[in-house]
Structure formats: C-alpha cells, structure tokens
PDB file of C-alpha atoms in Angstrom:
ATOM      1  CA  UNK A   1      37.544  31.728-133.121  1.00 74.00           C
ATOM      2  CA  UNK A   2      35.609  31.612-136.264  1.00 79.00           C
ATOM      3  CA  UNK A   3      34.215  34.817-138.338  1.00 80.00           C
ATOM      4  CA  UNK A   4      30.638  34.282-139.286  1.00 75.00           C
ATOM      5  CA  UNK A   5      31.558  33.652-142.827  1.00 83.00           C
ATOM      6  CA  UNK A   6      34.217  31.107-141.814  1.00 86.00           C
ATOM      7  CA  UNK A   7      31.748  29.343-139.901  1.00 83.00           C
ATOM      8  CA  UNK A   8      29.524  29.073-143.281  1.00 82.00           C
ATOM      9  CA  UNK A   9      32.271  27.864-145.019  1.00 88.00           C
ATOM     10  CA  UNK A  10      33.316  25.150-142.361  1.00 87.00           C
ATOM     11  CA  UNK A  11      29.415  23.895-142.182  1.00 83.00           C
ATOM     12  CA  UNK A  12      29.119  23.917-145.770  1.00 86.00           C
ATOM     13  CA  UNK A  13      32.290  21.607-146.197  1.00 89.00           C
ATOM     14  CA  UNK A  14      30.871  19.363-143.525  1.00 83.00           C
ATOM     15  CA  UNK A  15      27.341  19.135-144.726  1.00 82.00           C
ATOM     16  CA  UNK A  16      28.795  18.755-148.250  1.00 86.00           C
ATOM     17  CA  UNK A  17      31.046  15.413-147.317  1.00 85.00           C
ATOM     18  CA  UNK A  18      27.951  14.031-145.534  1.00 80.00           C
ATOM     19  CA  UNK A  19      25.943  13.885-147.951  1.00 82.00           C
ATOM     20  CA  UNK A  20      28.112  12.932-150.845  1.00 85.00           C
ATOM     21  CA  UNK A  21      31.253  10.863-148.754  1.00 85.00           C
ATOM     22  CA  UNK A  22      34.299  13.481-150.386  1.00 88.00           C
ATOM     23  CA  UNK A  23      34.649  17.446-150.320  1.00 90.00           C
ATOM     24  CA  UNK A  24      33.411  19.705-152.848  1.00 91.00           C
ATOM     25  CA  UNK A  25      35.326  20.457-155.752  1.00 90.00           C
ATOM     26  CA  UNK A  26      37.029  24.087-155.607  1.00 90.00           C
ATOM     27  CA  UNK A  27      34.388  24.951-158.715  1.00 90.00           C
ATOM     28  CA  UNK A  28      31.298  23.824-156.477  1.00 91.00           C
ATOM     29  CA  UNK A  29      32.528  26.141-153.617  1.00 92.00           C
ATOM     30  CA  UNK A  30      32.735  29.201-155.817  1.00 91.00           C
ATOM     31  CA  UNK A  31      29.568  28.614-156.986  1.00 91.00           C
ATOM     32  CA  UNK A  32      27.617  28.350-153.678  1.00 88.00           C
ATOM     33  CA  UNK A  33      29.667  31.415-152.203  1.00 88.00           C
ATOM     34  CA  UNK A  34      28.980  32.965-155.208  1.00 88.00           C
ATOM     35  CA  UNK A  35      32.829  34.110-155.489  1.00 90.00           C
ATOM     36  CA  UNK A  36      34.635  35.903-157.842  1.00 89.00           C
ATOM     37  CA  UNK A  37      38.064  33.629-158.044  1.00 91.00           C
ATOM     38  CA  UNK A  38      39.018  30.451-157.384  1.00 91.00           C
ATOM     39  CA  UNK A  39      41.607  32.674-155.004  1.00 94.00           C
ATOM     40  CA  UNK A  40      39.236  32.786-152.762  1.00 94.00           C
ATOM     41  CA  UNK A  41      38.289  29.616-152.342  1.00 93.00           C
ATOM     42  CA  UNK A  42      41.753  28.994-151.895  1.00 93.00           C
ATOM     43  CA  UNK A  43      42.400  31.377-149.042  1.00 95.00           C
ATOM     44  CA  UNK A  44      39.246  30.445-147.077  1.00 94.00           C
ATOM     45  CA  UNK A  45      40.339  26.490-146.831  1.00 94.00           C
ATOM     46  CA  UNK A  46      44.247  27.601-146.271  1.00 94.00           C
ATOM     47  CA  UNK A  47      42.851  29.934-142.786  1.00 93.00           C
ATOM     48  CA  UNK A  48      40.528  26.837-141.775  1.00 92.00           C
ATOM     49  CA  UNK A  49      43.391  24.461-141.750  1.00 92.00           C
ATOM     50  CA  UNK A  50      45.836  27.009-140.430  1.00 91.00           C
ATOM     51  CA  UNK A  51      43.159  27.064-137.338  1.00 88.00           C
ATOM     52  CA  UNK A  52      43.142  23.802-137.320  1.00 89.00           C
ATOM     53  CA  UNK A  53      40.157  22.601-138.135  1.00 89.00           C
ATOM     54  CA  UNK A  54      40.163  20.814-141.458  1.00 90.00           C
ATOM     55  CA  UNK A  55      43.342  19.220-143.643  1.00 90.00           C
ATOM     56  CA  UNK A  56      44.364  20.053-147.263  1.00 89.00           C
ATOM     57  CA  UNK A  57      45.740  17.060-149.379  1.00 84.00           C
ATOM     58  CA  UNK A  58      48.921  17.578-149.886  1.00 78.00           C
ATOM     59  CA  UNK A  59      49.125  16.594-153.666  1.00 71.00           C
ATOM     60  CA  UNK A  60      47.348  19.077-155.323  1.00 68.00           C
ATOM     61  CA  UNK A  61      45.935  16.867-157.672  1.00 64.00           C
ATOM     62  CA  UNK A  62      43.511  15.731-154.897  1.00 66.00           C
ATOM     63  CA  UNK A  63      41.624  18.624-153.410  1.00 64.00           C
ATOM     64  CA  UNK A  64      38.567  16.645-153.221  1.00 73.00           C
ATOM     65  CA  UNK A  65      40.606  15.081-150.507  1.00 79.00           C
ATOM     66  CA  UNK A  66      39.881  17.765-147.376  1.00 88.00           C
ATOM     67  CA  UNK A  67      39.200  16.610-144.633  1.00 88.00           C
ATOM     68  CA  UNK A  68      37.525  18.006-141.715  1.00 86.00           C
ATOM     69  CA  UNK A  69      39.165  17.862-137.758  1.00 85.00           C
ATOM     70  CA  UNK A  70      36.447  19.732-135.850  1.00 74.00           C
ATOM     71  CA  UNK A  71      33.597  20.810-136.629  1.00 67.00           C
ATOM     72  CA  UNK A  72      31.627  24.172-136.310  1.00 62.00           C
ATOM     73  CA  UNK A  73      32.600  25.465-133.055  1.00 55.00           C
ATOM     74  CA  UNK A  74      28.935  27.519-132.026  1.00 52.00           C
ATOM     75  CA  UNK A  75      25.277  25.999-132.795  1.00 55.00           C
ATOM     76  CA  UNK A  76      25.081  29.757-134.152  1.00 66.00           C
ATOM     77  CA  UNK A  77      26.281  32.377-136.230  1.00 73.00           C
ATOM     78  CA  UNK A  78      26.976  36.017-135.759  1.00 78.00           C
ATOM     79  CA  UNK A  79      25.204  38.430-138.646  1.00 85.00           C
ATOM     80  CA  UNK A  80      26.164  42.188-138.767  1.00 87.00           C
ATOM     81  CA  UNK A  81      22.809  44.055-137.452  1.00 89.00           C
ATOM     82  CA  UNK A  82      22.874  46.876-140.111  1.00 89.00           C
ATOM     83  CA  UNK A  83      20.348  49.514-138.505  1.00 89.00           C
ATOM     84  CA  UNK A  84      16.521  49.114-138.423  1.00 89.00           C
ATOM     85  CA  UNK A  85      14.081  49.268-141.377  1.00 90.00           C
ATOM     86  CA  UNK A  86      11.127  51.460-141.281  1.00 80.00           C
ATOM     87  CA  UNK A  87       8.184  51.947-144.053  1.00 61.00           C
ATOM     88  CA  UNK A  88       9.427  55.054-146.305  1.00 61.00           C
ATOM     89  CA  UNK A  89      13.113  55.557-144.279  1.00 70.00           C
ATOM     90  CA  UNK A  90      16.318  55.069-145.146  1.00 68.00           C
ATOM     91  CA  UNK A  91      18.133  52.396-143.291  1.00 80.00           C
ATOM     92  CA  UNK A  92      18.544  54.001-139.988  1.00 77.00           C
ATOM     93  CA  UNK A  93      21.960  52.604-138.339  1.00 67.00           C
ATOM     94  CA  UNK A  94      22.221  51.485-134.413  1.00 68.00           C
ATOM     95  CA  UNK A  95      25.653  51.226-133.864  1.00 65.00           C
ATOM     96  CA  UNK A  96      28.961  50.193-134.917  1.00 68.00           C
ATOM     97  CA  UNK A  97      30.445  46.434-135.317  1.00 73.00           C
ATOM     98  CA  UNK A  98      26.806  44.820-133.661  1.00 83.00           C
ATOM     99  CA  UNK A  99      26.035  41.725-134.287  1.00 84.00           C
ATOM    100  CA  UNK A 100      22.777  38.653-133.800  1.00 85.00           C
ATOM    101  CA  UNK A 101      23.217  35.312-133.428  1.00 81.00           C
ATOM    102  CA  UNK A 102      20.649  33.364-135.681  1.00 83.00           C
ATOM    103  CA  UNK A 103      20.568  29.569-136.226  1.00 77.00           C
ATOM    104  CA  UNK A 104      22.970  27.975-138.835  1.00 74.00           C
ATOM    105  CA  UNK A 105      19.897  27.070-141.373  1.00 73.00           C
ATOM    106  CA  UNK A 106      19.470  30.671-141.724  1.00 80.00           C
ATOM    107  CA  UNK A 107      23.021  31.895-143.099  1.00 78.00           C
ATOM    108  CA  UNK A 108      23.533  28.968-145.717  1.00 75.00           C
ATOM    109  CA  UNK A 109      25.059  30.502-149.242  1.00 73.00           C
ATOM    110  CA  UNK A 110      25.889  34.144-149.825  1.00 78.00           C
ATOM    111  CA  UNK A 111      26.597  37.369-147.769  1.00 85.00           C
ATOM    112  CA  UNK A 112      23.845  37.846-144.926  1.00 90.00           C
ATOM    113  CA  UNK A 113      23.222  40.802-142.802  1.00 91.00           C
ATOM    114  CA  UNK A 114      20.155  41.386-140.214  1.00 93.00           C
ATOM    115  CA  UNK A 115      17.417  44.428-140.095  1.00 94.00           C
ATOM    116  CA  UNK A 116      15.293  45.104-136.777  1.00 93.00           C
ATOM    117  CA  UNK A 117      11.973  45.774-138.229  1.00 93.00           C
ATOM    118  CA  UNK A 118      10.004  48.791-137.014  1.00 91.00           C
ATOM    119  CA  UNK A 119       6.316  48.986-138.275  1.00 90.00           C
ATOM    120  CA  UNK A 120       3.347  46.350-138.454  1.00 90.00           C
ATOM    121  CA  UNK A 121       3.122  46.038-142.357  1.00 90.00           C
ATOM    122  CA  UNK A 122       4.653  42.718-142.546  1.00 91.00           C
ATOM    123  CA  UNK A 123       2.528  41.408-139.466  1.00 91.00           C
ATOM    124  CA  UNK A 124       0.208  38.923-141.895  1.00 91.00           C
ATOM    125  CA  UNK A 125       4.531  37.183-142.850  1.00 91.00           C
ATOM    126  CA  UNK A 126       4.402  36.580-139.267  1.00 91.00           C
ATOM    127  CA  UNK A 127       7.072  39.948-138.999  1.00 91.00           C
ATOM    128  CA  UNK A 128       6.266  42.046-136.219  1.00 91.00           C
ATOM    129  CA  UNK A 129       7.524  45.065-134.607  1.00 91.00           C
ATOM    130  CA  UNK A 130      10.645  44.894-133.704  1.00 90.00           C
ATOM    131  CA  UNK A 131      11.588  41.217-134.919  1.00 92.00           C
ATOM    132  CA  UNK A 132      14.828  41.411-136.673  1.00 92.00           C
ATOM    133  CA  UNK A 133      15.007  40.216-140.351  1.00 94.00           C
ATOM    134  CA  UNK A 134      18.081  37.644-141.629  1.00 93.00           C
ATOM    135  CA  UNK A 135      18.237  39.054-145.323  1.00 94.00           C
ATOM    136  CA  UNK A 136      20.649  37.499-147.605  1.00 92.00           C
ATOM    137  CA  UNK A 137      22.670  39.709-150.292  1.00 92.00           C
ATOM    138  CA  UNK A 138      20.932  39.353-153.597  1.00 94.00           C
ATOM    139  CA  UNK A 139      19.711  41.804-156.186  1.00 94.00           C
ATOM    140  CA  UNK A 140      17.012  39.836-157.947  1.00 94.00           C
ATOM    141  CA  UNK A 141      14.020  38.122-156.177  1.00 95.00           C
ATOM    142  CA  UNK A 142      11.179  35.077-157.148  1.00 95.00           C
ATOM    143  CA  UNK A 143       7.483  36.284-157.134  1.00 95.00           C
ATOM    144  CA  UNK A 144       6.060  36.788-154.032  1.00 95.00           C
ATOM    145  CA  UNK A 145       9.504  36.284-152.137  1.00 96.00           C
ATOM    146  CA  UNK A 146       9.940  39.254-149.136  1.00 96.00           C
ATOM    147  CA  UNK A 147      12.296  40.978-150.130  1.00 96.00           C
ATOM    148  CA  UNK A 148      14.295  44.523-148.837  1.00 94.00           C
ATOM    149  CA  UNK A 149      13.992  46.810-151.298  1.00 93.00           C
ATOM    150  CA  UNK A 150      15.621  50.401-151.437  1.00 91.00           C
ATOM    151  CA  UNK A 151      13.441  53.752-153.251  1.00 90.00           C
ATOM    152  CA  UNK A 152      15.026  56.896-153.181  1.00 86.00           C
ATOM    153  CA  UNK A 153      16.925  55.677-150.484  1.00 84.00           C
ATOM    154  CA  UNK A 154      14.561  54.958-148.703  1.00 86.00           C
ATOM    155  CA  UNK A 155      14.220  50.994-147.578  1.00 88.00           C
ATOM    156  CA  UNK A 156      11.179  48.665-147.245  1.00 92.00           C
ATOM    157  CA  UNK A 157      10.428  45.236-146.071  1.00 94.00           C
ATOM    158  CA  UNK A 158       7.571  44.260-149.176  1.00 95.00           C
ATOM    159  CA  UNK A 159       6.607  41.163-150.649  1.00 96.00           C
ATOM    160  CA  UNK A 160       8.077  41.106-154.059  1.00 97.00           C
ATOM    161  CA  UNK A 161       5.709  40.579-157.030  1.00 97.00           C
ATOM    162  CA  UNK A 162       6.071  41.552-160.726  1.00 94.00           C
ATOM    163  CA  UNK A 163       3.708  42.711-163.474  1.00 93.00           C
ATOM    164  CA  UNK A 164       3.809  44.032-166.963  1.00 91.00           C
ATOM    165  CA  UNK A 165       6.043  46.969-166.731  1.00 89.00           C
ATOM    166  CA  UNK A 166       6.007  47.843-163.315  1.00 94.00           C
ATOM    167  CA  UNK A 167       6.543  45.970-159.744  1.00 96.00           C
ATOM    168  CA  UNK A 168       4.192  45.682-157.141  1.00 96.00           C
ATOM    169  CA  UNK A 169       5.851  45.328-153.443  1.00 95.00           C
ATOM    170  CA  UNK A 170       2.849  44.141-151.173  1.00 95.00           C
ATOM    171  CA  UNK A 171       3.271  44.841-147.243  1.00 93.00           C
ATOM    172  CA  UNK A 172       1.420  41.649-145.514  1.00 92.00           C
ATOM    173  CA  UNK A 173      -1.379  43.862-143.771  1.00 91.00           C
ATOM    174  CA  UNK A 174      -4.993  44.203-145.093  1.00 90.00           C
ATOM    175  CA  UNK A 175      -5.103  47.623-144.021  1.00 89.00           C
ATOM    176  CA  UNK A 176      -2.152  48.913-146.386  1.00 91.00           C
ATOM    177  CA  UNK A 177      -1.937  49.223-150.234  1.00 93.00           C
ATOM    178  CA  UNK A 178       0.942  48.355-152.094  1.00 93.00           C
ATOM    179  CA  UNK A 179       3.605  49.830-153.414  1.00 94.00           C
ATOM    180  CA  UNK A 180       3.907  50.004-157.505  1.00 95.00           C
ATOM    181  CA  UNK A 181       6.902  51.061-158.675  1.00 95.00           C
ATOM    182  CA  UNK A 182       8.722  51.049-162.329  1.00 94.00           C
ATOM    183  CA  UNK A 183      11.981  48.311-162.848  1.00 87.00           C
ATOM    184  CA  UNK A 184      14.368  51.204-162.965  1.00 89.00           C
ATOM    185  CA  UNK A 185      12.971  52.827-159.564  1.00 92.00           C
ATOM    186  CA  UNK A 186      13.922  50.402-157.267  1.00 94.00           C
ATOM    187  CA  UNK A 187      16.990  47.734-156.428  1.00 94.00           C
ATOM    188  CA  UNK A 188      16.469  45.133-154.065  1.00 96.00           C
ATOM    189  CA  UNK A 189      19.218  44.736-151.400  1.00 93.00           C
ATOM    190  CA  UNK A 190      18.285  41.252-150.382  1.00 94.00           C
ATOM    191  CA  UNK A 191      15.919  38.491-149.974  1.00 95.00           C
ATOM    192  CA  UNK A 192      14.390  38.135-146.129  1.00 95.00           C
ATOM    193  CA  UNK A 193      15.712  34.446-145.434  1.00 93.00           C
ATOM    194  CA  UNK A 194      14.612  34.209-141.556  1.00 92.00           C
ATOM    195  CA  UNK A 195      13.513  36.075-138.759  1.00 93.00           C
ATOM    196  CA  UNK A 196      14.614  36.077-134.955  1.00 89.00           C
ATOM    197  CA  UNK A 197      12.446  37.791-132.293  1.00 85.00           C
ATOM    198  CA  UNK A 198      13.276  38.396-128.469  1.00 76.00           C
ATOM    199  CA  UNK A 199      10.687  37.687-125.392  1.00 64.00           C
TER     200      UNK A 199
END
C-alpha cells in the first residue's frame, strides 16, 4: 500500500503526463511539493517504482521519461486527524496515528492534515459543528482565505483578512466580532482547503 503522501505524488505524476503527454521535470516536482532537495524527489519516484507502480528511464539523461504502470490504488486519501479546534483553545488532540479519508481534489500540493471543528463561528463558510477541516501546511494566507491560525497557543478557524498594521480574522457568524490582532501575534498553521462532514 500507498502512504497518503505517496498517493499525492503518484496522482500528481499521472495528472501531470495527461495533460502535457511526458512527466514532470525533477525541478517541477520540487516545486509543487514544495521540497527542500532534489533528493527527495529522487527517493519518492525510486519507492513508487520499487512498488511497482511507475518506471524510471534508465539513462539518466531522460527523466522526463517515467512512466506510470498503475495508477492510484484508492479514490481517497488518508490525512492525519490532528485533534479538534475550538474558538480560544489550543489544539486539543483525539488520539494517536488517526486518520480521514477525504477526496483526492482536496490533498493536491503540500503537507495536509485535518481538524474536527467544534463551535458554530464558521457556520455562514458552510463549517459546522463538528465537520472536520482539510487544512493544508502553509504559513502565509490571501485576503479573505480561512485560514487556522494559532494565538498564544491557542488555535482558531477565522477568515483571514489584513489591514494597516494589524490583522483582522473574521469568524463567518453575524453574531460574533472579529478578532484583530498585530502581525507579530499570530502565525497561521494552514490554509482550510476542504471540509468533510458525517450523517
């Protein structure tokens, strides 16, 4: 079997070659992983084909030349489940090595983790008590982007929005005010890419 961030690797290689007809170049994968060394890259594709399911060129002049066997085992992906988030509380955690499978579309690029939302101050975003948030791993956010962001250690689930010196982080509910804090008082942990809710 697959990790989760195998399987994002795999789909991005195969959604790469259908589009353009040949595999990314090792400098295009870095990029979209956002990873450090072209190491990595290299040890990611070496595991897939070592699983069998793509083929490395064996010149190495060619490593636009992968090809890809099988493709993504699951029509999902497993995300760590981090804890819950709760207006003004630090990340509370549930349990060890949990996971949620979310839909492929939602774990494209980057490092992705899921909160289960406690509280109704997203509920306007179409969040709701107990949905569970897909958040990807990023520190810096686009205005008015929902966004997890950590005060004091304490974590939030805000719409992100930026003024002259200071930050506004909006909860979607008419009956709440926002929160204003300064650029050094705050760090957002990631941007809210998707959510998943059980009937």
């Amino acid at each position: 079997r697959l990790t989760p961030k195998q399987k994002q690797f795999l789909a991005y290689l195969v959604q790469y070659i259908e589009r353009w007809g040949h595999a990314p170049s090792f400098e295009e994968i870095r990029g979209h992983f956002n990873f450090r060394s072209y190491n990595t890259v290299s040890t990611y594709l070496k595991i897939l084909e070592r699983k069998g399911y793509i083929r490395l060129p064996k010149q190495k002049n060619k490593k636009r030349a992968i090809e890809v066997i099988k493709p993504v085992e699951a029509s999902s992906f497993e995300l760590p489940l981090l804890g819950r988030v709760a207006a003004g509380k630090p990340i509370e955690a549930i349990g060890d090595n949990l996971t949620i499978e979310v839909p492929p579309s939602m774990a494209q690029g980057g490092d992705h983790f899921v909160l289960q939302v406690q509280g109704n101050s997203m509920e306007e975003e179409g969040i709701l008590d107990g949905d569970y948030v897909v958040v990807r791993k990023q520190p810096t956010a686009e205005e008015g982007e929902t966004v997890v962001a950590i005060i004091d250690n304490e974590a939030t689930v805000k719409k992100y929005y930026k003024r002259k010196g200071y930050v506004e982080l909006r909860p979607a509910h008419r009956g709440m005010q926002p929160i204003i804090v300064k650029e050094g008082e705050f760090r957002i942990e990631g941007k809210v890419v998707g959510v998943v809710r059980y009937l």
